[in-house]
Coordinates of C-alpha atoms in Angstrom, one line a residue:
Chain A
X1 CA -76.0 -248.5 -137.0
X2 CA -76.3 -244.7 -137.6
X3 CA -73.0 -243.2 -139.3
X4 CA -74.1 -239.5 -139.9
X5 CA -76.7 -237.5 -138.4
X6 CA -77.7 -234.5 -139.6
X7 CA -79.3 -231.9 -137.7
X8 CA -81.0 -228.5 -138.9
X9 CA -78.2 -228.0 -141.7
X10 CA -78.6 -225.4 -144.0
X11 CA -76.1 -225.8 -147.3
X12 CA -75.0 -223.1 -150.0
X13 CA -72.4 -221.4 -151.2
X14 CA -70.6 -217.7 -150.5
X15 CA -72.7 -217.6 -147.7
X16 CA -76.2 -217.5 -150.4
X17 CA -78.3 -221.0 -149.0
X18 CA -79.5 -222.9 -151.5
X19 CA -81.1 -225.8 -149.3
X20 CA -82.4 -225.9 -145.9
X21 CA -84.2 -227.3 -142.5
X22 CA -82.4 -230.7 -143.5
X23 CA -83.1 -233.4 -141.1
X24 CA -82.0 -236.8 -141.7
X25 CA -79.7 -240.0 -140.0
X26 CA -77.6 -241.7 -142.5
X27 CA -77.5 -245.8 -141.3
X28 CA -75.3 -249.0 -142.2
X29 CA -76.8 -250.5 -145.6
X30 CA -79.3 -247.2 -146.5
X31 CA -79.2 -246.5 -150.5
X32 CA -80.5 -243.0 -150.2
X33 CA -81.0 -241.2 -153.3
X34 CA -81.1 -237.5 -153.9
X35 CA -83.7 -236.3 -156.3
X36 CA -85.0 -232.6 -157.4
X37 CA -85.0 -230.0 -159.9
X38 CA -81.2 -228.4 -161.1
X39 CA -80.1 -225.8 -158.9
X40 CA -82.0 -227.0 -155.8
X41 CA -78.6 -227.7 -153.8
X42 CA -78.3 -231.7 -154.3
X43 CA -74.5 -231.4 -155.4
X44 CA -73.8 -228.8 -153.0
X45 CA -75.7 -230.8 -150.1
X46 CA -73.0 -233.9 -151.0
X47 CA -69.8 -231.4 -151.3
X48 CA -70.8 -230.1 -148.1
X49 CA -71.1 -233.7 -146.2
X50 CA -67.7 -234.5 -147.9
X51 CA -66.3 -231.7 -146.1
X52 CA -65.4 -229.7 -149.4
X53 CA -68.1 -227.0 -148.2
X54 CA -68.7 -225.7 -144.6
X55 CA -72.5 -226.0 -143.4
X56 CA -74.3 -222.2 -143.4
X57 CA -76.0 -223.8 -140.5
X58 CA -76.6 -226.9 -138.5
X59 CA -74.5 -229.7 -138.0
X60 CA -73.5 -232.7 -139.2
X61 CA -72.1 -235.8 -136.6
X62 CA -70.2 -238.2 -138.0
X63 CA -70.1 -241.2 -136.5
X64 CA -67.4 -242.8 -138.5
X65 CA -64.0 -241.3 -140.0
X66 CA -64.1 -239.0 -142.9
X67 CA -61.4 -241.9 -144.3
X68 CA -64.5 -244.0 -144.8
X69 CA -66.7 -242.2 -147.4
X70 CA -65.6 -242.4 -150.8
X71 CA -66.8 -239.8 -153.6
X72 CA -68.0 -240.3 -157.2
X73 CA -67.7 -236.8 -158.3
X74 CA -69.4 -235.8 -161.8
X75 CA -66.7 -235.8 -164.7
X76 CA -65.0 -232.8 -165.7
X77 CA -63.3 -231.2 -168.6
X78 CA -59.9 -231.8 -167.7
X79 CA -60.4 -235.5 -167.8
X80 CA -61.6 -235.5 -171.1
X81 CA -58.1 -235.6 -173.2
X82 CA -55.8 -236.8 -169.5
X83 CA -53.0 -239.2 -170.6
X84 CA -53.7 -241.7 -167.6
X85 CA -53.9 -245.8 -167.6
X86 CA -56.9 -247.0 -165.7
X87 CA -54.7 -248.6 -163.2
X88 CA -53.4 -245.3 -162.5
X89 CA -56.9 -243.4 -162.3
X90 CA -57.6 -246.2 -159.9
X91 CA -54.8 -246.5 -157.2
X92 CA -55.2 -242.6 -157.0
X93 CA -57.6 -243.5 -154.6
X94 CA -55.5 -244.5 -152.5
X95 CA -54.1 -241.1 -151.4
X96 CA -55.9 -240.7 -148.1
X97 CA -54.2 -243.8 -146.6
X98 CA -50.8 -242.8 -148.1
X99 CA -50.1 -239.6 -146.0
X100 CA -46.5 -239.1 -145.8
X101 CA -45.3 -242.3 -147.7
X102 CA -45.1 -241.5 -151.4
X103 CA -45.4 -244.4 -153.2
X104 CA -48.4 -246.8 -153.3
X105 CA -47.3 -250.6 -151.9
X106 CA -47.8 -254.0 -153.3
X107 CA -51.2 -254.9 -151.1
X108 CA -52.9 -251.5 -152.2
X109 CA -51.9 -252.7 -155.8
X110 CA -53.7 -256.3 -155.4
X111 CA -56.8 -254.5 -154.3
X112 CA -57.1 -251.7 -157.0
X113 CA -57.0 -255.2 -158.8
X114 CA -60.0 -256.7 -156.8
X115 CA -61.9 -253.3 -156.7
X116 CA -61.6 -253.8 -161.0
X117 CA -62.8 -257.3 -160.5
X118 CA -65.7 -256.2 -158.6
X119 CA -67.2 -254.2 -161.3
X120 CA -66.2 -256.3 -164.0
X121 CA -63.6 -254.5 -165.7
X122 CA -60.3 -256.3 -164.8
X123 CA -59.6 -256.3 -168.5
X124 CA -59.1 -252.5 -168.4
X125 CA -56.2 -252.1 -166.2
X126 CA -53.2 -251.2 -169.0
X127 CA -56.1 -249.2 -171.1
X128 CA -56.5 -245.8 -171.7
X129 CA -58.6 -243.7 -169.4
X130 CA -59.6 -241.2 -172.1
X131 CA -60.2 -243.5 -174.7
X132 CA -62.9 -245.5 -172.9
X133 CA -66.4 -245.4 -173.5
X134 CA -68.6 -243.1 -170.7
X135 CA -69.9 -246.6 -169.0
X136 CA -66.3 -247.4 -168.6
X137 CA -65.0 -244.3 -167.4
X138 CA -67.7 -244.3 -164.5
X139 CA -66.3 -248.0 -163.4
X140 CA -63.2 -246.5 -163.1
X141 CA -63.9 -243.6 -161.2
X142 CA -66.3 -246.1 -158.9
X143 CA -63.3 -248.1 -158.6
X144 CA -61.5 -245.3 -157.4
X145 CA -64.2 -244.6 -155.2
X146 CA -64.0 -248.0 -153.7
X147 CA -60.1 -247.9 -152.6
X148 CA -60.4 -244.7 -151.0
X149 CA -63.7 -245.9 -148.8
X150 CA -65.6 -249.1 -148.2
X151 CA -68.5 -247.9 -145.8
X152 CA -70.2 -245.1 -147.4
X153 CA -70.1 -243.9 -151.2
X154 CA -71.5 -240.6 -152.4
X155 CA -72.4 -240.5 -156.4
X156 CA -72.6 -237.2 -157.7
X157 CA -75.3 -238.5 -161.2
X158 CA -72.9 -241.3 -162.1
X159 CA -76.0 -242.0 -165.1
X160 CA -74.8 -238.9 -166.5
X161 CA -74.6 -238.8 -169.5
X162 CA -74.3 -242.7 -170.7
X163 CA -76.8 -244.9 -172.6
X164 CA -80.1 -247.3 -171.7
X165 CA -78.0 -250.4 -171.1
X166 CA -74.7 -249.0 -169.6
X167 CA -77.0 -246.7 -167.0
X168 CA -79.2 -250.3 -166.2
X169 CA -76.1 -251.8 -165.5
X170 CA -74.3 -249.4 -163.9
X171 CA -77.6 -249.2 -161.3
X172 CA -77.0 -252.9 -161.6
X173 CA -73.3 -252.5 -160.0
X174 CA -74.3 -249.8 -157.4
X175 CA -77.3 -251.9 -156.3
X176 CA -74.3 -254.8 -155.4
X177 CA -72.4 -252.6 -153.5
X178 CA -75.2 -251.8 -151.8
X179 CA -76.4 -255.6 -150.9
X180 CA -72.5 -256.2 -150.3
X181 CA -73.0 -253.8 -147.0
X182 CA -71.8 -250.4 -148.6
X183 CA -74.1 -247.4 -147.7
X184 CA -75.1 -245.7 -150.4
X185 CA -76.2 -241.9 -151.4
X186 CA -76.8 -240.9 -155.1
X187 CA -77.7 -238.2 -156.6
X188 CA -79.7 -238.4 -159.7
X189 CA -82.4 -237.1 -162.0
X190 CA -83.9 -239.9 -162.8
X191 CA -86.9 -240.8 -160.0
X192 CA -88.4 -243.8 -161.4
X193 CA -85.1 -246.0 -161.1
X194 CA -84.4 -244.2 -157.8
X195 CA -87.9 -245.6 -156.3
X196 CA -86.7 -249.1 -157.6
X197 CA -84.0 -249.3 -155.7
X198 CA -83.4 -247.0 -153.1
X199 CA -84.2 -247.7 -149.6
X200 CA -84.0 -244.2 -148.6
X201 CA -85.7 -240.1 -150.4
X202 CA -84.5 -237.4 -150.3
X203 CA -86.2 -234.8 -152.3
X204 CA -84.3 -231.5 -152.7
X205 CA -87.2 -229.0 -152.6
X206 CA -88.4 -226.3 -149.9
X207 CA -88.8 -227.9 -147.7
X208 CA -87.3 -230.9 -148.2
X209 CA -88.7 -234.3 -148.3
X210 CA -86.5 -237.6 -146.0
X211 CA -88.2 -240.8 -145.9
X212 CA -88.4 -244.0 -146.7
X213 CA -89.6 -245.7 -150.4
X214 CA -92.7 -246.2 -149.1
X215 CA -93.4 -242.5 -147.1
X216 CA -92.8 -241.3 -150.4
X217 CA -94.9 -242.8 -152.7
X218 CA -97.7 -241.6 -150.2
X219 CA -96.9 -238.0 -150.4
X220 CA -97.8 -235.4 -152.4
X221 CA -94.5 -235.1 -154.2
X222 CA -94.8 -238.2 -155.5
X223 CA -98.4 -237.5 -156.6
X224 CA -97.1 -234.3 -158.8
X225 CA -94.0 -235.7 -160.1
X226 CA -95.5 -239.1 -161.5
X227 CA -98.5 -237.3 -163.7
X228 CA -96.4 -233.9 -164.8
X229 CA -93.3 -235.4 -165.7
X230 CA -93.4 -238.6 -168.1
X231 CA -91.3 -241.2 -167.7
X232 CA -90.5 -240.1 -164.3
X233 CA -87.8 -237.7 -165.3
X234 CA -86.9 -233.9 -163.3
X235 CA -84.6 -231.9 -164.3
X236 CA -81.1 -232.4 -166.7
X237 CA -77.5 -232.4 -166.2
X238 CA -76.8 -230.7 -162.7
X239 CA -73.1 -228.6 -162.5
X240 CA -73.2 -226.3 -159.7
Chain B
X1 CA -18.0 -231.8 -190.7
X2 CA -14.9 -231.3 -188.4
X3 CA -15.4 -227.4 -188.8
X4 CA -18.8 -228.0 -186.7
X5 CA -17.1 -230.2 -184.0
X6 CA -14.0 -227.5 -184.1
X7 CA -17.0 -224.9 -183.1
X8 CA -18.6 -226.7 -180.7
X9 CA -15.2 -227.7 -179.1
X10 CA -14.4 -224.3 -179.0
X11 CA -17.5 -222.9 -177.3
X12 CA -17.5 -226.0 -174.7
X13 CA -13.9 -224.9 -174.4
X14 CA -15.0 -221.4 -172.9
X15 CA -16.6 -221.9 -169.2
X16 CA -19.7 -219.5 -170.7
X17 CA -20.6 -222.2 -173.1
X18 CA -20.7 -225.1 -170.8
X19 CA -22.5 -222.6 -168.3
X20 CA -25.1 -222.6 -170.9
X21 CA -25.1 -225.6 -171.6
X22 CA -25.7 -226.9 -168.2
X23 CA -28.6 -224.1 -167.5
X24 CA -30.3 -224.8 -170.1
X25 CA -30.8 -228.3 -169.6
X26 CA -31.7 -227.9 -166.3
X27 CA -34.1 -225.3 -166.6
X28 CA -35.8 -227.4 -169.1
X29 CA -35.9 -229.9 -167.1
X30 CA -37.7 -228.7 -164.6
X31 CA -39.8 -226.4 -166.9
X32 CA -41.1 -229.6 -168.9
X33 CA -41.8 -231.5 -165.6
X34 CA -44.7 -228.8 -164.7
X35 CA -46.2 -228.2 -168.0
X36 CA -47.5 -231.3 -167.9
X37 CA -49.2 -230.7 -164.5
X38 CA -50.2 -227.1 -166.3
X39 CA -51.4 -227.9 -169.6
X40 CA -53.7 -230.6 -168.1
X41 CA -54.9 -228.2 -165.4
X42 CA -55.3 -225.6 -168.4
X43 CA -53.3 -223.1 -166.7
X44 CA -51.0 -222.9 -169.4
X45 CA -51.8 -219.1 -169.6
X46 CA -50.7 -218.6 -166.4
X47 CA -47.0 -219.1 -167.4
X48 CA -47.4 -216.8 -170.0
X49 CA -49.1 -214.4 -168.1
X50 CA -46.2 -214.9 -165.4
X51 CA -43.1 -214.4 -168.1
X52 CA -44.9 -210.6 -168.6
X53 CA -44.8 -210.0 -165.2
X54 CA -41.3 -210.9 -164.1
X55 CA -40.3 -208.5 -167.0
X56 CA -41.9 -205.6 -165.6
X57 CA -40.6 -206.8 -162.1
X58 CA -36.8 -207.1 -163.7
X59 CA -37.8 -203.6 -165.4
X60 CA -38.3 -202.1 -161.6
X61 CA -35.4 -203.8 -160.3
X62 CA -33.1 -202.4 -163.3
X63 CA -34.1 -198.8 -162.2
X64 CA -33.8 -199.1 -158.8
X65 CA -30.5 -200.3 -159.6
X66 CA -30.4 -203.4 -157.0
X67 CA -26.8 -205.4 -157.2
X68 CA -29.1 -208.6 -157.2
X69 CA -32.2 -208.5 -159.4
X70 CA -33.1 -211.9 -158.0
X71 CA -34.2 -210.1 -154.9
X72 CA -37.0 -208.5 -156.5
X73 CA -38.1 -210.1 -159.6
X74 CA -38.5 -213.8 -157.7
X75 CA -41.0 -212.2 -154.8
X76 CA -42.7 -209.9 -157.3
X77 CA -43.4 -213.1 -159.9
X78 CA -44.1 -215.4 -157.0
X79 CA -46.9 -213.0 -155.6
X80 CA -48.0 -213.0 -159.1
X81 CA -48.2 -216.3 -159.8
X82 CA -50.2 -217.0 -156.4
X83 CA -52.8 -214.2 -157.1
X84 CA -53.4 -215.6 -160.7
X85 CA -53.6 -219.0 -159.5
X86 CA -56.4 -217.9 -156.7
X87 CA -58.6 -216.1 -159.3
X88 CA -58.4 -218.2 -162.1
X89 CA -60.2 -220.6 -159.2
X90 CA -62.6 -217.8 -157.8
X91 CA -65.6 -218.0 -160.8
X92 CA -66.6 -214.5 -159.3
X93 CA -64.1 -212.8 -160.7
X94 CA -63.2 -213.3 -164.5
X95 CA -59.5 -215.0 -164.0
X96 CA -58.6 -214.5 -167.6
X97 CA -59.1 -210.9 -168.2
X98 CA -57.3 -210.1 -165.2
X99 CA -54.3 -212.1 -166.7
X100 CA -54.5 -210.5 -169.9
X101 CA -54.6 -206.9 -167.6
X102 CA -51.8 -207.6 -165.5
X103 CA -49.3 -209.1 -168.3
X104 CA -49.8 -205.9 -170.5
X105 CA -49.8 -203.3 -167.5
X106 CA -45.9 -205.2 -165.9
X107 CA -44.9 -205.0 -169.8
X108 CA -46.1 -200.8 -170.2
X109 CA -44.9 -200.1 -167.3
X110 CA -41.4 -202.0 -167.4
X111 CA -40.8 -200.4 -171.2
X112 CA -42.0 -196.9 -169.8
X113 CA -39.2 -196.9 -166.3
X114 CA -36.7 -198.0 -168.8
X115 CA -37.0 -195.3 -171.2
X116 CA -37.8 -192.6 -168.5
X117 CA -34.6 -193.7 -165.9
X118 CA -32.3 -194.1 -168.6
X119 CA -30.3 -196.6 -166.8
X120 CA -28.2 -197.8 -169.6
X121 CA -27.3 -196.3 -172.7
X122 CA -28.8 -199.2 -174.9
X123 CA -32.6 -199.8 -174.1
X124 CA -33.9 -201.4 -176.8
X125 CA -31.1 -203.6 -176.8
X126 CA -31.6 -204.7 -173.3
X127 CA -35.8 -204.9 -173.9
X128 CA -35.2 -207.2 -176.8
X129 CA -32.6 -209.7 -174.5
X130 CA -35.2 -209.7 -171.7
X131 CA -37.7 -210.5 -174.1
X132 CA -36.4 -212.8 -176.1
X133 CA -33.7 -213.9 -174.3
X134 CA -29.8 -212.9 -175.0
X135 CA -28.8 -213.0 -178.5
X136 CA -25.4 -214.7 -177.7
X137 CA -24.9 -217.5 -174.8
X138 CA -22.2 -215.5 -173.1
X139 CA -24.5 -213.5 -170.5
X140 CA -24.6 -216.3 -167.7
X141 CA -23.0 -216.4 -164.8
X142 CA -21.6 -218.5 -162.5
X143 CA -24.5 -217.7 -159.7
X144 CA -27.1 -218.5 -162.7
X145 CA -25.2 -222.1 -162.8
X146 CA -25.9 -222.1 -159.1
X147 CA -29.5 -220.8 -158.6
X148 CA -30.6 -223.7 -161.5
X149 CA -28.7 -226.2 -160.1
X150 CA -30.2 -226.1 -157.1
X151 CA -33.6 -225.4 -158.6
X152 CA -33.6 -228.1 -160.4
X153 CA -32.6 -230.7 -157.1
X154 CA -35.5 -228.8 -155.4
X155 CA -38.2 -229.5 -158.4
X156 CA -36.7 -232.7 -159.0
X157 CA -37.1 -233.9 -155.5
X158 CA -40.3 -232.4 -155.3
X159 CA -41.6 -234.1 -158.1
X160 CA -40.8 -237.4 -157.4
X161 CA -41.5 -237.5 -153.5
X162 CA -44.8 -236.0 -153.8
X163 CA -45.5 -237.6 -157.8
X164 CA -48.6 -239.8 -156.6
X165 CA -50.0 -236.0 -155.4
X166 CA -49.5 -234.3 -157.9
X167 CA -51.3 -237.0 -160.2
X168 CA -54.4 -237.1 -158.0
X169 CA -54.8 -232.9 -157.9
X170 CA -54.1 -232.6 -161.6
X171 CA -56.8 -235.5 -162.6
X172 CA -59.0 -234.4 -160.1
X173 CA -59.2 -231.7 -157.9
X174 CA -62.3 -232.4 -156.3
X175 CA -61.7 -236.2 -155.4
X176 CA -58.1 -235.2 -154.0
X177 CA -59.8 -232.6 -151.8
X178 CA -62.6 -235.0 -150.6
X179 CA -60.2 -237.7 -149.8
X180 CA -58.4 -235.3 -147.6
X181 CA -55.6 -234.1 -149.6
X182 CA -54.8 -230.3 -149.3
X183 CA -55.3 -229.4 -153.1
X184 CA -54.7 -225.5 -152.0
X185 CA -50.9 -226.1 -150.9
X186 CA -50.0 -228.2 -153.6
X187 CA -51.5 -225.4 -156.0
X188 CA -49.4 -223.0 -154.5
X189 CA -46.3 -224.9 -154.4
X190 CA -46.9 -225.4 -158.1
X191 CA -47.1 -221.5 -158.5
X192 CA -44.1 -220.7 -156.8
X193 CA -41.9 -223.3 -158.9
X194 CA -43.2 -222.2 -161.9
X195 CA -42.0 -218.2 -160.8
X196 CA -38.7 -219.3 -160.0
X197 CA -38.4 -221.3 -163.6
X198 CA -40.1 -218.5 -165.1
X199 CA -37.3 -215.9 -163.7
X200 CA -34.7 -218.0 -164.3
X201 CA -35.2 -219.0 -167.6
X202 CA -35.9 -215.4 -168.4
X203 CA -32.0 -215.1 -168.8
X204 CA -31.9 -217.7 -171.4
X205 CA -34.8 -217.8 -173.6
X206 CA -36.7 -214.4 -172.6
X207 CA -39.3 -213.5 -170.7
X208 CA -41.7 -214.3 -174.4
X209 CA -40.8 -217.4 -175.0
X210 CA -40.3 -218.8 -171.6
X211 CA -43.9 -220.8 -171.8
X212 CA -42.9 -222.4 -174.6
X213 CA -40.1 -223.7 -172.8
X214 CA -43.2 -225.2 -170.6
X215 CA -45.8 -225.7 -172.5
X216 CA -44.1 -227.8 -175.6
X217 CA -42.3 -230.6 -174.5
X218 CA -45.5 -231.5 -172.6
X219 CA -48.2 -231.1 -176.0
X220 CA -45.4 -233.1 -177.6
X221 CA -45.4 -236.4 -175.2
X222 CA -49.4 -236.1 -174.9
X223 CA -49.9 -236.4 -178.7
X224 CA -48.5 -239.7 -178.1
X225 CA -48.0 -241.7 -175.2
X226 CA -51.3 -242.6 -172.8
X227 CA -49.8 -242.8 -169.1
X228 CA -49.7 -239.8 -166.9
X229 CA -45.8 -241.5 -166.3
X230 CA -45.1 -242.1 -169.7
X231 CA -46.2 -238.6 -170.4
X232 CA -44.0 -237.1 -167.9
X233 CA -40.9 -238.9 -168.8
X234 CA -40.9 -238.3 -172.2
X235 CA -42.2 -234.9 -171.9
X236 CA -38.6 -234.5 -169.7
X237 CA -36.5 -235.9 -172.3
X238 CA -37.9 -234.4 -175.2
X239 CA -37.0 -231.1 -173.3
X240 CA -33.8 -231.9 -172.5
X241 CA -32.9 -233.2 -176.3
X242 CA -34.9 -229.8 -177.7
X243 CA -32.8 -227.5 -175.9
X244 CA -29.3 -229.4 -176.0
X245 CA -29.9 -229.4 -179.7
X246 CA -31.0 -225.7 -179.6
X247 CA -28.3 -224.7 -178.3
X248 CA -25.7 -226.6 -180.0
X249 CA -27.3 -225.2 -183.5
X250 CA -27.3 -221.4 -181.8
X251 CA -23.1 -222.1 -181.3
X252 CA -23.2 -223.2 -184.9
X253 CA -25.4 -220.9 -186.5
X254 CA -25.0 -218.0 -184.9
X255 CA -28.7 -217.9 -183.7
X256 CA -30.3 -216.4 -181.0
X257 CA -30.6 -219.3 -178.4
X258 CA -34.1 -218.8 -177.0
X259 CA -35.8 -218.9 -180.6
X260 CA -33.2 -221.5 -181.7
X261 CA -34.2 -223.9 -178.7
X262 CA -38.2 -223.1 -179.4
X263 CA -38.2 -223.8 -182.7
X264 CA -36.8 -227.1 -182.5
X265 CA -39.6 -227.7 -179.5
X266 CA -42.2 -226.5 -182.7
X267 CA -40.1 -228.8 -184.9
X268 CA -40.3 -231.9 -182.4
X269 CA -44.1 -231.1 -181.5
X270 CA -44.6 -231.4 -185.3
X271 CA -43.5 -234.9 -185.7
X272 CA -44.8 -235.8 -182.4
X273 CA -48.0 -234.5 -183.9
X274 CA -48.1 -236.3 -186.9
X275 CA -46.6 -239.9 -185.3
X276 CA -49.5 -239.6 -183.1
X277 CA -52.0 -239.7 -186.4
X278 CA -50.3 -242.2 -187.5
X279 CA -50.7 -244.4 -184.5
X280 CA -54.4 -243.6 -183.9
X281 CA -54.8 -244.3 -187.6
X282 CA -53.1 -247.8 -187.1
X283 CA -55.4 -248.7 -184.2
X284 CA -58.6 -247.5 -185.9
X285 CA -58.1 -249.8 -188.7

């Protein structure tokens, strides 16, 4: 089932574009991840499907409510010293089904519990956010991202930044989600992981590259990116 | 020890004393309940930058010789605080050089109409009491009683209906926004409380030493507790304890009430400080 389409959409910022001629159909299940070099638009290509950025051009049609798609932003400064329990990081994604009514409800609370569950840190509710490690911070903010949406979730790098084995088993958790009926789009720097386990390309370059696993390793991209770069790795730590 | 209760009976006894009393509980309150929302959005500066401004706005108002200073200073410092707000966001423009310009320009050019419209006959008197706040308690009226009365029901109200909010924008402005919450209202509601504790506070503590009135109580519960709730609670009590305290000593010692009431926030961030060390210390070993 298609859920977004989008259609000749050009993305940027104060009116400068960063990206464009983007072409692509979102579907049920798709684990599309977003590759390319920093500054190429990836981040601003996500902000602008959430709706936090207007398109310069094109459209996008969404075939499902914006209620639906849950966000994994990259961490920020501000949450680096933030007095806040995990259970409270966590039921703050429940803010989009709140609207007027100001307190969360008992149900919501059960499920922040079974969102925890899912990724294997029930353990954490009473703890600290701040004084987790980075692994454990991004489980939190995926839990997060799980109560506000259960059909699509966009990752803004949620590898950023953590070690070997909490980044193989954070791909490890996504890669759930995914087989549990979540669509997924991530943006990352790291191809070679992406290739393993994405269904979906989408290479942020002029012009840009959509298609499956399997179109890509054919093209050209693929060709330059696997000798130049070793180990399969473009660009660093993206913060537009 | 019965001289000390004799003084503080005899200040509670006049309705200027109580007045005080009451104000500056409230307007700590209320002043403690947005730091924390401030300091963790690091906009602590704004305050500071806000507390210059409504002095060069109460400056204006003095000359012009309005009955009601509240007329001007509140819409002047609101304005303010929504322009400082909006570029400290914009990454064009560099937010905190135009905080430091506009603070230093509302001070120049409130100490400059005072000296020039010689409005009353003791300027540097009146400078120093909007500065740093009256040097006895007895300057408050009754409509000062009123105006943080009600201010504080508003904030109060405000703060617990829309608490959840205000949680999700402060840890994370981005997420809010993509989950359909509009961050941009709630960061201007935020600015427009913190100008109408800013100009009412002025009266007690001075425009100077107004953001410490914000900025304390909330350092102080952070150093120690780990729950955004926990943090907000205690950050509201320690306030309320500071200035009670403060101003009980100020009747005593014959202080000036707005340092009297800050250092005692210092004081209590202190041992805050140093209890937090001590806990991290425990847990570490």
């Amino acid at each position: 089932m298609n859920l977004i389409k989008v259609k000749n959409l050009s993305v940027g910022y104060d009116k400068k574009i960063v990206l464009e001629n983007l072409n692509f159909d979102i579907n049920e299940k798709d684990y599309i991840c977003i590759v390319g070099e920093n500054g190429t638009g990836k981040s601003t290509l996500i902000k602008t499907i959430l709706g936090l950025l207007s398109p310069i051009k094109g459209t996008i049609e969404y075939n499902i409510s914006r209620n639906e798609i849950g966000y994994l932003p990259q961490q920020t400064s501000v949450q680096k010293d933030f007095p806040a329990t995990v259970m409270e990081v966590v039921m703050s994604g429940f803010q989009n089904r709140c609207k007027f009514r100001p307190f969360y409800n008992k149900e919501e609370k059960q499920e922040a519990r079974t969102n925890l569950a899912k990724l294997n840190i029930a353990n954490l509710e009473k703890q600290c956010y701040r004084e987790l490690s980075g692994g454990q911070q991004q489980r939190v903010l995926l839990a997060r991202a799980l109560c506000s949406a259960q059909k699509i979730l966009l990752l803004d790098e949620p590898i950023t930044g953590l070690d070997p084995l909490a980044t193989q088993e954070m791909y490890a958790l996504i890669k759930g989600l995914n087989q549990s009926g979540i669509t997924i789009i991530m943006i990352s720097h790291d191809i070679k992981c992406a290739l393993k386990d994405a269904s979906h390309i989408l290479f942020a370059t002029n012009p840009p590259f959509y298609g499956t696993k399997t179109e890509y390793e054919k093209s050209d991209l693929h060709k330059k990116y696997n000798t130049h770069h070793v180990g399969g790795h473009i660009g660093g730590h993206d913060d537009e | 020890m019965n001289n000390i209760f004799e003084t503080i009976g005899y200040y509670l006894s006049l309705p200027m004393g109580r007045y005080a009393l009451i104000v500056g509980v409230l307007i700590a309150l209320c002043a403690s309940l947005l730091g924390v929302t401030l300091v963790l959005k690091r906009f602590s500066f704004i305050g500071d930058g806000l507390s210059h401004t409504a002095f060069g706005a109460l400056a204006v108002a003095t000359v012009t010789g309005l009955t009601n200073n509240y007329i001007l200073v509140l819409p002047l410092t609101i304005l303010s605080a929504i322009i400082l707000l909006k570029t400290s966001q914009n990454k064009k423009i560099n937010g905190d050089a135009l905080i430091a310009i506009l603070s230093v320009s509302a001070l120049a050019i409130g100490y400059l109409l005072l000296n020039v419209f010689h409005v009353s006959s003791n300027v540097s008197g009146d400078v120093c009491s909007t500065l740093f706040g009256s040097y006895s308690i007895l300057t408050l009226s009754i409509s000062d009683v009123w105006i943080s009365i009600i201010l504080s029901v508003c904030v109060i109200t405000f703060f617990t209906l829309f608490y959840n909010k205000i949680f999700a924008v402060t840890f994370d402005e981005n997420f809010a926004k993509a989950s359909g919450t509009k961050t941009e209202w709630y960061n201007i509601i935020i600015a427009t409380i913190i100008a109408v504790v800013i100009v009412v506070a002025m009266n007690l503590v001075g425009s100077l030493l107004v953001s410490a009135l914000i900025i304390f109580p909330a350092l102080s519960a952070m150093r120690v507790y780990k729950s955004f709730l926990s943090v907000t609670i205690c950050s509201g009590i320690i306030s309320v304890v500071c200035t009670f305290v403060g101003i009980l000593s100020s009747m005593l010692l014959s202080t000036p009430v707005g340092a009297t009431i800050i250092v005692i926030d210092i004081l209590c961030f202190f041992a805050f400080y140093i209890i937090g060390l001590a806990l991290r210390g425990k847990s570490e070993v």
